Amino acid sequence: MRKIVVITGGNSGIGLSMAHELARQGAIVCLACRDQGKAASARAEILQRTPGAQVELYKLDLSSFAAIHAFVHAFAQRHDRLDALINNAGAVPIRQQFTQEGFELQFGGNYLGPFLLTHLLMPLLQVSADADGPGQGDARIVHLSSIAHNLGRIDLDTAKGRTPYRVLPAYAQSKLGNLMFSNALARKLPAGITSQAMHPGGVASPIYRELPRWQYAVMRPFLIGPERPGKLAAELAIGSSRRGETGGYFSIQHPRIVSRFAKDQALQEALYQQSCIWAEVPALSGQGLTRRAA
């Protein structure tokens, strides 16, 4: 049976490399993208390289809770299970922007949007987790973090805006949030579902499209291509050697430094519980979804 994998932002850069590798390995690749024109071009490229690949396109804007709910509804209309979710998409706006719900875009789109998406897809991941009996199956969640998370601090007072706005602290906070979320999930997920995080390395990627040209020119010699992180993400998502592994943090490039804040379970829990309130989703208890106390 083919693995069903959702990749957010799989139309370019690292996400497209992931999609190529997963298609090569026979997975059903579901590209969840904001720009459907670029998604269609990505699908054509994948099919050209891997004839016979099964690639599906879905509209997804992680800066809108309504759009996230709409995506999950559309996906569930076609599939009754999900084997792997790769939370890849991210933005690095130079000027402060906001999500539809009023969150600062990097916090809201890079962290809180994937947080909501993951929880909404949990019932379909649970189906795969129970495929061979309760908790005996294999469902996985992979989060794209960054070495920049080491510069991040979780300041919930900045969730709806920063004064002044500085791009790097906002980005670092969102990537720290991704890693803390992955670690919290590793404790909370029911049997059969795992959570891993990765730093893709310094990759020549469209995520840097808003940087001034001179800054990108300085960075370019130190950047790598997207193929290596694409293979790592595919391994974490469907590789047989990674079955049952959870709570890991992987990096293409070294050093693989992990912030002490990312390991702090009390901080993880505080961020997790507040995020459940903002996203209006039930919290995970370790046995599945539970309603928060009023």
PDB file of C-alpha atoms in Angstrom, residues 90-291:
ATOM      1  CA  GLY A  90       7.667  28.940   6.108  1.00  0.00           C
ATOM      2  CA  ALA A  91       8.014  32.648   5.419  1.00  0.00           C
ATOM      3  CA  VAL A  92      10.622  35.234   6.371  1.00  0.00           C
ATOM      4  CA  PRO A  93       9.073  38.661   5.677  1.00  0.00           C
ATOM      5  CA  ILE A  94      11.436  41.588   6.022  1.00  0.00           C
ATOM      6  CA  ARG A  95       8.594  43.921   7.002  1.00  0.00           C
ATOM      7  CA  GLN A  96       6.084  43.013   9.684  1.00  0.00           C
ATOM      8  CA  GLN A  97       2.994  41.268   8.355  1.00  0.00           C
ATOM      9  CA  PHE A  98       0.040  39.590  10.025  1.00  0.00           C
ATOM     10  CA  THR A  99      -2.109  36.494   9.615  1.00  0.00           C
ATOM     11  CA  GLN A 100      -5.842  36.646   9.035  1.00  0.00           C
ATOM     12  CA  GLU A 101      -6.356  36.180  12.779  1.00  0.00           C
ATOM     13  CA  GLY A 102      -3.990  39.044  13.638  1.00  0.00           C
ATOM     14  CA  PHE A 103      -0.869  37.096  14.636  1.00  0.00           C
ATOM     15  CA  GLU A 104       2.582  38.268  13.559  1.00  0.00           C
ATOM     16  CA  LEU A 105       3.161  36.348  10.340  1.00  0.00           C
ATOM     17  CA  GLN A 106       6.254  34.364  11.325  1.00  0.00           C
ATOM     18  CA  PHE A 107       4.725  33.268  14.638  1.00  0.00           C
ATOM     19  CA  GLY A 108       1.289  32.713  13.121  1.00  0.00           C
ATOM     20  CA  GLY A 109       2.259  31.208   9.761  1.00  0.00           C
ATOM     21  CA  ASN A 110       5.486  29.378  10.588  1.00  0.00           C
ATOM     22  CA  TYR A 111       4.410  28.031  13.978  1.00  0.00           C
ATOM     23  CA  LEU A 112       0.740  28.423  14.877  1.00  0.00           C
ATOM     24  CA  GLY A 113      -0.610  27.456  11.439  1.00  0.00           C
ATOM     25  CA  PRO A 114       1.272  24.121  11.418  1.00  0.00           C
ATOM     26  CA  PHE A 115       0.212  23.627  15.053  1.00  0.00           C
ATOM     27  CA  LEU A 116      -3.443  23.849  14.039  1.00  0.00           C
ATOM     28  CA  LEU A 117      -2.935  21.770  10.896  1.00  0.00           C
ATOM     29  CA  THR A 118      -1.256  18.976  12.842  1.00  0.00           C
ATOM     30  CA  HIS A 119      -4.090  18.772  15.358  1.00  0.00           C
ATOM     31  CA  LEU A 120      -6.793  18.785  12.683  1.00  0.00           C
ATOM     32  CA  LEU A 121      -5.059  15.952  10.806  1.00  0.00           C
ATOM     33  CA  MET A 122      -4.574  13.891  13.963  1.00  0.00           C
ATOM     34  CA  PRO A 123      -7.663  11.684  13.413  1.00  0.00           C
ATOM     35  CA  LEU A 124      -6.356  10.646   9.972  1.00  0.00           C
ATOM     36  CA  LEU A 125      -2.873  10.013  11.370  1.00  0.00           C
ATOM     37  CA  GLN A 126      -4.540   7.908  14.073  1.00  0.00           C
ATOM     38  CA  VAL A 127      -6.093   5.685  11.389  1.00  0.00           C
ATOM     39  CA  SER A 128      -2.615   4.847  10.083  1.00  0.00           C
ATOM     40  CA  ALA A 129      -1.347   4.398  13.638  1.00  0.00           C
ATOM     41  CA  ASP A 130      -4.047   1.784  14.253  1.00  0.00           C
ATOM     42  CA  ALA A 131      -3.734   0.047  10.877  1.00  0.00           C
ATOM     43  CA  ASP A 132      -2.192  -3.119  12.353  1.00  0.00           C
ATOM     44  CA  GLY A 133      -4.115  -2.963  15.613  1.00  0.00           C
ATOM     45  CA  PRO A 134      -4.425  -0.174  18.201  1.00  0.00           C
ATOM     46  CA  GLY A 135      -1.142   1.737  18.212  1.00  0.00           C
ATOM     47  CA  GLN A 136       0.605  -0.926  16.108  1.00  0.00           C
ATOM     48  CA  GLY A 137       0.743   1.038  12.859  1.00  0.00           C
ATOM     49  CA  ASP A 138       3.055   3.792  11.683  1.00  0.00           C
ATOM     50  CA  ALA A 139       2.158   7.474  11.321  1.00  0.00           C
ATOM     51  CA  ARG A 140       4.725  10.277  11.455  1.00  0.00           C
ATOM     52  CA  ILE A 141       5.012  14.039  11.780  1.00  0.00           C
ATOM     53  CA  VAL A 142       8.142  15.868  10.622  1.00  0.00           C
ATOM     54  CA  HIS A 143       8.757  19.523  11.543  1.00  0.00           C
ATOM     55  CA  LEU A 144      11.206  21.843   9.787  1.00  0.00           C
ATOM     56  CA  SER A 145      13.063  23.795  12.439  1.00  0.00           C
ATOM     57  CA  SER A 146      16.409  25.594  12.064  1.00  0.00           C
ATOM     58  CA  ILE A 147      19.722  26.068  13.828  1.00  0.00           C
ATOM     59  CA  ALA A 148      18.446  29.643  14.215  1.00  0.00           C
ATOM     60  CA  HIS A 149      16.117  28.344  16.943  1.00  0.00           C
ATOM     61  CA  ASN A 150      19.103  28.764  19.277  1.00  0.00           C
ATOM     62  CA  LEU A 151      18.684  32.536  18.930  1.00  0.00           C
ATOM     63  CA  GLY A 152      14.983  32.359  19.732  1.00  0.00           C
ATOM     64  CA  ARG A 153      13.075  33.140  22.888  1.00  0.00           C
ATOM     65  CA  ILE A 154       9.382  32.452  23.358  1.00  0.00           C
ATOM     66  CA  ASP A 155       7.707  35.754  24.198  1.00  0.00           C
ATOM     67  CA  LEU A 156       3.956  35.322  23.902  1.00  0.00           C
ATOM     68  CA  ASP A 157       3.498  39.095  24.156  1.00  0.00           C
ATOM     69  CA  THR A 158       4.967  39.336  20.627  1.00  0.00           C
ATOM     70  CA  ALA A 159       2.545  36.817  19.111  1.00  0.00           C
ATOM     71  CA  LYS A 160       0.364  39.582  17.705  1.00  0.00           C
ATOM     72  CA  GLY A 161       3.115  42.021  16.798  1.00  0.00           C
ATOM     73  CA  ARG A 162       6.593  43.318  17.610  1.00  0.00           C
ATOM     74  CA  THR A 163       7.704  46.889  18.275  1.00  0.00           C
ATOM     75  CA  PRO A 164      10.166  47.289  16.742  1.00  0.00           C
ATOM     76  CA  TYR A 165       9.876  44.413  14.295  1.00  0.00           C
ATOM     77  CA  ARG A 166      13.146  42.622  13.662  1.00  0.00           C
ATOM     78  CA  VAL A 167      13.084  39.732  11.233  1.00  0.00           C
ATOM     79  CA  LEU A 168      15.682  37.436  12.846  1.00  0.00           C
ATOM     80  CA  PRO A 169      14.233  37.345  16.395  1.00  0.00           C
ATOM     81  CA  ALA A 170      10.786  36.708  14.901  1.00  0.00           C
ATOM     82  CA  TYR A 171      12.116  33.918  12.688  1.00  0.00           C
ATOM     83  CA  ALA A 172      14.156  32.364  15.508  1.00  0.00           C
ATOM     84  CA  GLN A 173      11.133  32.366  17.808  1.00  0.00           C
ATOM     85  CA  SER A 174       9.002  30.595  15.211  1.00  0.00           C
ATOM     86  CA  LYS A 175      11.644  27.910  14.658  1.00  0.00           C
ATOM     87  CA  LEU A 176      12.123  27.445  18.395  1.00  0.00           C
ATOM     88  CA  GLY A 177       8.365  27.037  18.600  1.00  0.00           C
ATOM     89  CA  ASN A 178       8.475  24.327  15.903  1.00  0.00           C
ATOM     90  CA  LEU A 179      11.101  22.356  17.817  1.00  0.00           C
ATOM     91  CA  MET A 180       9.331  22.784  21.164  1.00  0.00           C
ATOM     92  CA  PHE A 181       6.091  21.616  19.542  1.00  0.00           C
ATOM     93  CA  SER A 182       7.813  18.540  18.119  1.00  0.00           C
ATOM     94  CA  ASN A 183       9.271  17.696  21.518  1.00  0.00           C
ATOM     95  CA  ALA A 184       5.934  18.243  23.266  1.00  0.00           C
ATOM     96  CA  LEU A 185       4.194  15.999  20.725  1.00  0.00           C
ATOM     97  CA  ALA A 186       6.741  13.251  21.282  1.00  0.00           C
ATOM     98  CA  ARG A 187       5.493  13.063  24.880  1.00  0.00           C
ATOM     99  CA  LYS A 188       1.804  13.532  24.130  1.00  0.00           C
ATOM    100  CA  LEU A 189       1.130  11.482  21.009  1.00  0.00           C
ATOM    101  CA  PRO A 190      -0.629   8.143  21.313  1.00  0.00           C
ATOM    102  CA  ALA A 191       1.201   4.950  20.365  1.00  0.00           C
ATOM    103  CA  GLY A 192       1.825   4.562  16.657  1.00  0.00           C
ATOM    104  CA  ILE A 193       2.355   8.263  15.897  1.00  0.00           C
ATOM    105  CA  THR A 194       5.814   9.813  16.124  1.00  0.00           C
ATOM    106  CA  SER A 195       7.217  13.343  15.934  1.00  0.00           C
ATOM    107  CA  GLN A 196      10.666  14.362  14.678  1.00  0.00           C
ATOM    108  CA  ALA A 197      12.290  17.711  13.864  1.00  0.00           C
ATOM    109  CA  MET A 198      15.111  18.651  11.536  1.00  0.00           C
ATOM    110  CA  HIS A 199      17.369  21.531  10.559  1.00  0.00           C
ATOM    111  CA  PRO A 200      17.733  21.368   6.764  1.00  0.00           C
ATOM    112  CA  GLY A 201      21.039  23.217   6.755  1.00  0.00           C
ATOM    113  CA  GLY A 202      21.702  26.490   5.013  1.00  0.00           C
ATOM    114  CA  VAL A 203      19.828  25.812   1.796  1.00  0.00           C
ATOM    115  CA  ALA A 204      19.605  27.948  -1.338  1.00  0.00           C
ATOM    116  CA  SER A 205      15.839  28.318  -1.058  1.00  0.00           C
ATOM    117  CA  PRO A 206      13.046  30.748  -2.019  1.00  0.00           C
ATOM    118  CA  ILE A 207      12.590  31.414   1.717  1.00  0.00           C
ATOM    119  CA  TYR A 208      15.264  34.075   1.257  1.00  0.00           C
ATOM    120  CA  ARG A 209      13.400  35.805  -1.581  1.00  0.00           C
ATOM    121  CA  GLU A 210      12.697  38.939   0.463  1.00  0.00           C
ATOM    122  CA  LEU A 211      16.295  39.499   1.501  1.00  0.00           C
ATOM    123  CA  PRO A 212      18.171  42.363  -0.167  1.00  0.00           C
ATOM    124  CA  ARG A 213      20.258  41.101  -3.068  1.00  0.00           C
ATOM    125  CA  TRP A 214      23.546  42.004  -1.398  1.00  0.00           C
ATOM    126  CA  GLN A 215      22.671  39.947   1.687  1.00  0.00           C
ATOM    127  CA  TYR A 216      21.772  36.924  -0.414  1.00  0.00           C
ATOM    128  CA  ALA A 217      24.999  37.357  -2.407  1.00  0.00           C
ATOM    129  CA  VAL A 218      27.024  37.219   0.822  1.00  0.00           C
ATOM    130  CA  MET A 219      25.166  34.104   2.010  1.00  0.00           C
ATOM    131  CA  ARG A 220      25.096  32.219  -1.307  1.00  0.00           C
ATOM    132  CA  PRO A 221      28.598  30.629  -1.160  1.00  0.00           C
ATOM    133  CA  PHE A 222      27.723  28.998   2.173  1.00  0.00           C
ATOM    134  CA  LEU A 223      24.385  27.545   1.064  1.00  0.00           C
ATOM    135  CA  ILE A 224      23.820  23.959  -0.058  1.00  0.00           C
ATOM    136  CA  GLY A 225      21.361  22.497  -2.525  1.00  0.00           C
ATOM    137  CA  PRO A 226      17.980  21.131  -1.370  1.00  0.00           C
ATOM    138  CA  GLU A 227      18.623  17.499  -2.307  1.00  0.00           C
ATOM    139  CA  ARG A 228      20.253  16.349   0.953  1.00  0.00           C
ATOM    140  CA  PRO A 229      17.578  17.786   3.263  1.00  0.00           C
ATOM    141  CA  GLY A 230      14.946  16.434   0.885  1.00  0.00           C
ATOM    142  CA  LYS A 231      16.306  12.916   1.330  1.00  0.00           C
ATOM    143  CA  LEU A 232      16.534  13.311   5.100  1.00  0.00           C
ATOM    144  CA  ALA A 233      12.929  14.499   5.328  1.00  0.00           C
ATOM    145  CA  ALA A 234      11.762  11.553   3.211  1.00  0.00           C
ATOM    146  CA  GLU A 235      13.708   9.160   5.453  1.00  0.00           C
ATOM    147  CA  LEU A 236      12.128  10.619   8.573  1.00  0.00           C
ATOM    148  CA  ALA A 237       8.659  10.521   6.984  1.00  0.00           C
ATOM    149  CA  ILE A 238       8.579   7.003   5.537  1.00  0.00           C
ATOM    150  CA  GLY A 239      11.975   5.323   5.979  1.00  0.00           C
ATOM    151  CA  SER A 240      11.709   1.879   7.561  1.00  0.00           C
ATOM    152  CA  SER A 241      14.778   2.479   9.718  1.00  0.00           C
ATOM    153  CA  ARG A 242      13.019   5.395  11.467  1.00  0.00           C
ATOM    154  CA  ARG A 243       9.866   3.538  12.413  1.00  0.00           C
ATOM    155  CA  GLY A 244       9.009   4.078  16.069  1.00  0.00           C
ATOM    156  CA  GLU A 245      11.614   6.802  16.608  1.00  0.00           C
ATOM    157  CA  THR A 246      10.284   9.979  18.190  1.00  0.00           C
ATOM    158  CA  GLY A 247      11.482  13.215  19.764  1.00  0.00           C
ATOM    159  CA  GLY A 248      14.629  13.503  17.653  1.00  0.00           C
ATOM    160  CA  TYR A 249      16.327  16.563  16.181  1.00  0.00           C
ATOM    161  CA  PHE A 250      18.382  16.029  13.034  1.00  0.00           C
ATOM    162  CA  SER A 251      20.652  18.323  11.065  1.00  0.00           C
ATOM    163  CA  ILE A 252      22.256  18.124   7.643  1.00  0.00           C
ATOM    164  CA  GLN A 253      25.078  20.415   8.712  1.00  0.00           C
ATOM    165  CA  HIS A 254      26.974  20.597  11.979  1.00  0.00           C
ATOM    166  CA  PRO A 255      27.139  21.655  14.722  1.00  0.00           C
ATOM    167  CA  ARG A 256      23.790  20.175  15.807  1.00  0.00           C
ATOM    168  CA  ILE A 257      23.206  22.456  18.773  1.00  0.00           C
ATOM    169  CA  VAL A 258      19.883  22.302  20.644  1.00  0.00           C
ATOM    170  CA  SER A 259      18.750  25.248  22.738  1.00  0.00           C
ATOM    171  CA  ARG A 260      18.108  24.567  26.419  1.00  0.00           C
ATOM    172  CA  PHE A 261      14.732  26.276  25.944  1.00  0.00           C
ATOM    173  CA  ALA A 262      13.730  23.614  23.411  1.00  0.00           C
ATOM    174  CA  LYS A 263      14.316  20.939  26.064  1.00  0.00           C
ATOM    175  CA  ASP A 264      12.443  22.712  28.870  1.00  0.00           C
ATOM    176  CA  GLN A 265       9.238  20.721  29.376  1.00  0.00           C
ATOM    177  CA  ALA A 266       7.593  23.434  31.471  1.00  0.00           C
ATOM    178  CA  LEU A 267       8.144  25.977  28.691  1.00  0.00           C
ATOM    179  CA  GLN A 268       6.939  23.455  26.115  1.00  0.00           C
ATOM    180  CA  GLU A 269       3.770  22.879  28.085  1.00  0.00           C
ATOM    181  CA  ALA A 270       3.059  26.581  28.586  1.00  0.00           C
ATOM    182  CA  LEU A 271       3.463  27.257  24.865  1.00  0.00           C
ATOM    183  CA  TYR A 272       1.454  24.166  23.939  1.00  0.00           C
ATOM    184  CA  GLN A 273      -1.511  24.999  26.164  1.00  0.00           C
ATOM    185  CA  GLN A 274      -1.668  28.624  25.026  1.00  0.00           C
ATOM    186  CA  SER A 275      -1.415  27.523  21.401  1.00  0.00           C
ATOM    187  CA  CYS A 276      -4.374  25.170  21.910  1.00  0.00           C
ATOM    188  CA  ILE A 277      -6.380  28.141  23.152  1.00  0.00           C
ATOM    189  CA  TRP A 278      -5.384  30.363  20.230  1.00  0.00           C
ATOM    190  CA  ALA A 279      -5.969  27.613  17.648  1.00  0.00           C
ATOM    191  CA  GLU A 280      -9.162  26.445  19.380  1.00  0.00           C
ATOM    192  CA  VAL A 281      -8.207  22.771  19.360  1.00  0.00           C
ATOM    193  CA  PRO A 282      -8.396  20.068  22.040  1.00  0.00           C
ATOM    194  CA  ALA A 283      -5.129  19.281  23.788  1.00  0.00           C
ATOM    195  CA  LEU A 284      -3.375  15.942  23.393  1.00  0.00           C
ATOM    196  CA  SER A 285      -3.100  13.848  26.520  1.00  0.00           C
ATOM    197  CA  GLY A 286      -0.857  10.985  25.446  1.00  0.00           C
ATOM    198  CA  GLN A 287      -3.860   8.817  24.620  1.00  0.00           C
ATOM    199  CA  GLY A 288      -5.338  11.076  21.969  1.00  0.00           C
ATOM    200  CA  LEU A 289      -7.348  14.274  21.995  1.00  0.00           C
ATOM    201  CA  THR A 290      -8.932  15.523  25.200  1.00  0.00           C
ATOM    202  CA  ARG A 291     -11.028  18.583  25.840  1.00  0.00           C
TER     203      ARG A 291
END
